Steps between C-alpha positions, in 0.01 A plus 500: 500500500314584179645195327396274787145639498474460122623141523246426774215641289608301193506181708145565619380567144668181377334300777158639406554420131606144581201456732260625231661271245454204733135593549451476123617138498235263629592154623353242267271216607775252404854511633773689314249682278438873533311761304459876503196692617431594137507133396267414786252762381524368146428146623189622684376675185574196285303279738204732462496524120579128450273360772294301247811349338669393824301179539766292680606567861870536416419766240366731770827505693750783487771252408319411178403854401832672575660348191228643274545842661878496469488385141286804417612758758360809331182359346252326729250461216759311294567273797127431524465430126790252510359332810158478337655347188665232713184417696309469172767262370497313831124445487494417130765228529399367841820586682330497839490117484808434291720401797256224593537318169735201469791612282723201574544394140583852386734546799694195391542615142544872572660516846539792735563500874505720807849470650449703817599855593790732431705677768223759538225245553352539150384203294724334240356307206685298238375419151682231302387646166788341309334160553156624387384386156313823437447425132309185590282690747412795278430281198325219690285663767564875507194596704580256778864608495392862542292392800802319643706816467221691675512236774877549532458877539220463754706251697807721498291797611363295790857417607593869491184610680556247779858621554610813685580673170313670218696321231732207438763359267453274200799307362440369150741233381527481121750213489383272220342780297458402135371691200251223419344464846524859613550723197187445290277798417224371730761454775604865473135602523471286814794678664348839420164389643655365819726798571216737405266334750768509767559868440134606466314278747763467775667841529835500678471132596866447410807682621723288276439276198834331449555308177794258513661302217336743263582448130568808290187455292282515812686807622411665170134409554507655847641822357185523289261420787656709779407845356134388503504436876452731797819667624500289818477166318748612236756587769438168676613292200862391485659245268810285535658269247649156560787623722390335825759679713348835400132438575561266793693770686216750453227256600683382813547860612121526527377149577629230741684246288368207704139551380592508132544186284837453333366602158384832644834586657450344842631203693176313565556147372246254369221539251287808553136414559343749263161331513416492871490852640189502720 
């Protein structure tokens, strides 16, 4: 009798604990996204202290601010300082209008594309970096190339924001990598700038950055850059060599093969239209 009573009491206590735990998880304004009561309170506070910096409608949404909160869970002031740094950069370089500019010529020479969504409904982007003549860009028109990279990040963020997820996947194909086109000192500086901007200005935008056909020399470069990144971005990076069977198996376990071009491990035939994405 005593055992039965004790079991009954423990069941009631467990039910109360579970109920309280559920109360601390608030349903997000977008599907499949949840946050805790503490995170909700942090978002409210961040909106208050950053009200002058949040000058675009999307910036005032919980979906936008949750990533800043989660990237700095124990320091709201640090989250605000990072957000302020991004908005300053955004205003200084005119990012609010960057998606309206015609980048067709740059798209053709330095292609990237939105393939669709993974099995969880999150955006998937492919960058054919192996075909990019980065040396030519950084030596010929470095400022405009930097703006193009900013455009790419803003576009990718828009894709993620419009999906049901907080982050997405980027597949970077390095087939065709050469020391001359990709390994110059200015090229390395460009990689650091791009990954640094991704990490600093778009916290937690990626759940995976998958490098395929990665030469050993580039893997060595990544080993130098990764310790400089936030823990989330550092964990998101994965590299695969030229063994297609290895990286294709991993990619297809996450993303429908029919939306991916052949060179990215899928079965979609025909030339990928990297230029026309709108």
